[in-house]
Coordinates of C-alpha atoms in Angstrom, one line a residue:
M21 CA -13.2 11.9 -9.2
I22 CA -12.7 11.5 -13.0
G23 CA -14.9 9.1 -14.9
F24 CA -18.7 8.7 -15.4
Y25 CA -20.7 7.0 -12.8
N26 CA -24.1 5.5 -13.5
Y27 CA -25.6 2.1 -13.6
T28 CA -24.7 1.5 -17.3
V29 CA -21.1 0.7 -16.5
I30 CA -21.7 -1.7 -13.6
L31 CA -21.8 -4.9 -15.8
T32 CA -18.6 -3.9 -17.6
Y33 CA -16.8 -3.5 -14.3
I34 CA -18.2 -6.8 -13.0
S35 CA -17.0 -8.5 -16.2
L36 CA -13.5 -7.0 -15.8
I37 CA -13.3 -8.0 -12.1
S38 CA -14.5 -11.5 -12.9
S39 CA -11.8 -12.0 -15.5
F40 CA -9.1 -10.7 -13.1
I41 CA -10.2 -13.1 -10.5
G42 CA -10.1 -15.9 -13.1
I43 CA -6.5 -14.9 -14.0
T44 CA -5.4 -15.1 -10.4
Q45 CA -6.9 -18.6 -10.1
L46 CA -4.8 -19.8 -13.1
F47 CA -1.7 -19.3 -11.0
K48 CA -3.2 -21.8 -8.5
G49 CA -4.2 -24.3 -11.1
N50 CA -7.9 -23.7 -10.5
F51 CA -8.8 -24.0 -14.2
L52 CA -12.4 -24.9 -13.7
F53 CA -13.0 -21.9 -11.6
S54 CA -11.2 -19.7 -14.2
V55 CA -13.4 -21.0 -17.0
F56 CA -16.4 -20.3 -14.8
C57 CA -15.2 -16.7 -14.5
L58 CA -14.8 -16.4 -18.2
I59 CA -18.5 -17.4 -18.7
I60 CA -19.5 -14.8 -16.1
S61 CA -17.6 -12.2 -18.0
G62 CA -19.3 -13.3 -21.2
G63 CA -22.7 -13.1 -19.6
C64 CA -22.1 -9.6 -18.4
D65 CA -21.0 -8.5 -21.8
M66 CA -24.1 -10.0 -23.3
F67 CA -26.3 -7.6 -21.4
D68 CA -24.2 -4.5 -20.9
G69 CA -25.3 -3.0 -24.3
P70 CA -29.1 -3.3 -23.6
V71 CA -28.5 -1.9 -20.1
A72 CA -26.5 1.1 -21.5
R73 CA -29.2 1.8 -24.1
S74 CA -31.9 1.8 -21.4
C75 CA -30.4 5.0 -20.0
K76 CA -31.8 7.9 -22.0
K77 CA -30.1 10.7 -20.1
R78 CA -26.5 9.9 -20.8
T79 CA -24.4 12.7 -22.3
E80 CA -22.4 12.1 -25.5
Q81 CA -19.2 12.0 -23.3
A82 CA -20.7 9.4 -21.1
K83 CA -21.7 7.3 -24.1
T84 CA -18.2 7.6 -25.6
F85 CA -16.7 6.6 -22.2
G86 CA -18.9 3.6 -22.1
I87 CA -17.8 2.5 -25.6
Q88 CA -14.1 3.0 -24.6
I89 CA -14.2 1.1 -21.4
D90 CA -16.2 -1.7 -23.0
S91 CA -13.4 -2.3 -25.6
L92 CA -10.7 -2.0 -23.0
C93 CA -12.5 -4.5 -20.8
D94 CA -13.1 -6.9 -23.8
L95 CA -9.3 -6.9 -24.5
V96 CA -8.6 -8.0 -21.0
C97 CA -11.6 -10.4 -20.6
F98 CA -11.6 -12.0 -24.0
G99 CA -8.1 -11.4 -25.2
I100 CA -5.5 -11.5 -22.4
F101 CA -7.5 -13.8 -20.1
P102 CA -8.1 -16.7 -22.6
A103 CA -4.5 -16.4 -23.9
I104 CA -3.1 -16.9 -20.4
L105 CA -5.7 -19.6 -19.7
N106 CA -4.6 -21.5 -22.8
Y107 CA -0.9 -21.2 -21.9
S108 CA -1.4 -22.1 -18.2
Y109 CA -3.5 -25.2 -19.0
T110 CA -1.3 -26.3 -21.9
I111 CA 1.9 -26.3 -19.9
S112 CA 0.2 -28.0 -16.9
I113 CA -0.4 -31.1 -19.1
N114 CA 2.3 -30.8 -21.8
D115 CA 5.4 -28.7 -20.9
N116 CA 6.9 -29.4 -24.4
L117 CA 4.3 -27.1 -25.9
A118 CA 5.3 -24.0 -23.8
I119 CA 6.8 -22.1 -26.7
P120 CA 4.0 -23.0 -29.2
A121 CA 1.5 -22.0 -26.5
V122 CA 3.2 -18.6 -26.2
A123 CA 3.1 -18.2 -29.9
V124 CA -0.6 -19.2 -30.1
G125 CA -1.5 -16.9 -27.2
A126 CA 0.4 -14.0 -28.9
L127 CA -1.5 -14.5 -32.2
F128 CA -4.8 -14.9 -30.4
L129 CA -4.2 -11.6 -28.5
L130 CA -3.2 -9.8 -31.7
G131 CA -6.3 -11.1 -33.5
A132 CA -8.5 -9.8 -30.6
L133 CA -6.7 -6.4 -30.6
I134 CA -7.1 -6.0 -34.3
R135 CA -10.8 -7.1 -34.2
L136 CA -11.6 -4.7 -31.4
G137 CA -9.7 -1.7 -33.0
Y138 CA -11.4 -2.3 -36.3
F139 CA -14.8 -2.6 -34.7
N140 CA -14.3 0.7 -32.8
V141 CA -13.4 2.5 -36.0
M142 CA -16.3 1.1 -38.1
E143 CA -18.8 1.5 -35.3
Q144 CA -17.9 5.1 -34.8
E145 CA -18.4 5.8 -38.5
R146 CA -21.6 3.8 -38.5
Q147 CA -23.1 5.8 -35.6
Q148 CA -22.3 9.1 -37.4
N149 CA -24.4 7.9 -40.3
T150 CA -27.3 6.1 -38.7
T151 CA -29.0 5.5 -35.4
E152 CA -30.2 2.1 -36.3
R153 CA -29.1 -0.9 -34.3
R154 CA -26.3 -3.0 -35.8
E155 CA -27.6 -6.3 -37.3
Y156 CA -24.3 -7.9 -38.4
Y157 CA -20.7 -8.1 -37.1
Q158 CA -17.7 -8.1 -39.4
G159 CA -15.5 -10.9 -38.2
L160 CA -16.1 -13.2 -35.2
P161 CA -16.7 -11.1 -32.1
V162 CA -13.9 -11.6 -29.5
T163 CA -16.6 -12.1 -26.8
S164 CA -17.6 -15.4 -28.5
V165 CA -14.5 -17.0 -26.9
A166 CA -16.6 -16.9 -23.6
L167 CA -19.0 -19.4 -25.3
F168 CA -16.7 -21.6 -27.4
L169 CA -13.7 -22.0 -25.1
P170 CA -15.8 -23.4 -22.1
I171 CA -17.5 -25.8 -24.5
V172 CA -14.1 -27.1 -25.7
F173 CA -12.9 -27.2 -22.1
I174 CA -15.9 -29.2 -20.9
F175 CA -15.0 -32.1 -23.2
R176 CA -11.3 -32.2 -22.2
N177 CA -11.5 -35.5 -20.4
I178 CA -12.7 -37.5 -23.5
F179 CA -9.2 -37.1 -25.1
P180 CA -5.8 -38.1 -23.9
L181 CA -4.2 -35.1 -22.1
T182 CA -1.4 -34.7 -24.7
V183 CA -3.9 -34.9 -27.6
Y184 CA -6.1 -32.4 -25.9
S185 CA -3.3 -29.9 -25.5
Y186 CA -2.9 -29.8 -29.2
I187 CA -6.7 -29.6 -29.8
L188 CA -6.9 -26.6 -27.4
N189 CA -4.1 -24.7 -29.2
V190 CA -5.5 -25.4 -32.6
F191 CA -8.8 -24.1 -31.4
M192 CA -7.3 -20.9 -30.1
L193 CA -5.4 -20.4 -33.3
G194 CA -8.6 -20.9 -35.3
M195 CA -10.4 -18.3 -33.1
A196 CA -7.6 -15.8 -33.9
V197 CA -8.1 -16.3 -37.6
F198 CA -11.8 -15.9 -37.4
F199 CA -11.5 -12.7 -35.5
V200 CA -9.9 -11.0 -38.5
L201 CA -11.7 -12.8 -41.3
N202 CA -14.0 -10.4 -43.3
I203 CA -17.2 -12.4 -42.7
K204 CA -20.6 -11.3 -41.7
I205 CA -22.1 -12.8 -38.5
R206 CA -25.6 -11.9 -37.4
K207 CA -25.8 -10.1 -34.1
P208 CA -27.9 -12.0 -31.5
H209 CA -31.2 -10.5 -30.6
G210 CA -34.3 -11.6 -28.7
L211 CA -34.7 -15.4 -28.6
Y212 CA -31.2 -16.0 -29.8
T213 CA -29.9 -14.1 -26.7
L214 CA -32.0 -16.2 -24.4
V215 CA -30.6 -19.4 -26.1
L216 CA -27.1 -18.2 -25.5
L217 CA -27.9 -17.4 -21.9
A218 CA -29.4 -20.9 -21.4
I219 CA -26.2 -22.5 -22.9
S220 CA -24.1 -20.4 -20.5
L221 CA -26.2 -21.6 -17.5
V222 CA -25.9 -25.2 -18.7
M223 CA -22.1 -24.9 -19.0
I224 CA -21.9 -23.5 -15.5
M225 CA -23.8 -26.4 -14.2
V226 CA -21.7 -28.9 -16.1
L227 CA -18.5 -27.3 -14.9
A228 CA -19.8 -27.4 -11.3
L229 CA -20.7 -31.1 -11.6
Q230 CA -17.2 -31.8 -13.1
G231 CA -15.6 -29.9 -10.2
A232 CA -17.6 -32.0 -7.7
G233 CA -16.5 -35.2 -9.5
I234 CA -20.0 -36.1 -10.5
L235 CA -19.4 -35.8 -14.2
R236 CA -16.3 -37.3 -15.7
F237 CA -16.5 -36.2 -19.4

């Protein structure tokens, strides 16, 4: 079989499968479950880098393979998936926004694609010049949608549905802009990573309670 098979790719594959499952649930209107899948994908992405770096016996081809599938996975998980989620949820509450939601989704996807492509080019160049760990990102990482979109979704019930449909699309458009802005964002390490993990776990709990009807906000 072609490909490279070791434990360093497992989290990337889980992330992709989780997002695919989330996309299938959008067709059934299971939006809470889909957002849950997005959080899972984000959590896998958070740790796939450290897991990959823990393997000291990878060949250069295996390393390059890992980088490539990570970017391809990110485009699906944090580009295509959120764009479809936004469109599906928007038209479920405000069908008049179908065309604007398509436009917003297209711009979001383009922003994610440009951000990922630019990152790959610059990261390849950086790794040729240094072995030091990256400290800053240029532009907002596309994976951040797995943190911010669930937060926005959690508070959907405090707004009238029609108003929320506009808020959601403005948020997605704002994310697309920040993907391609030339700004420096510190890469999370250590305690910051644990804080992000804790936030993700809290969001999962809140979504579960909302799904059970215990929380109304």
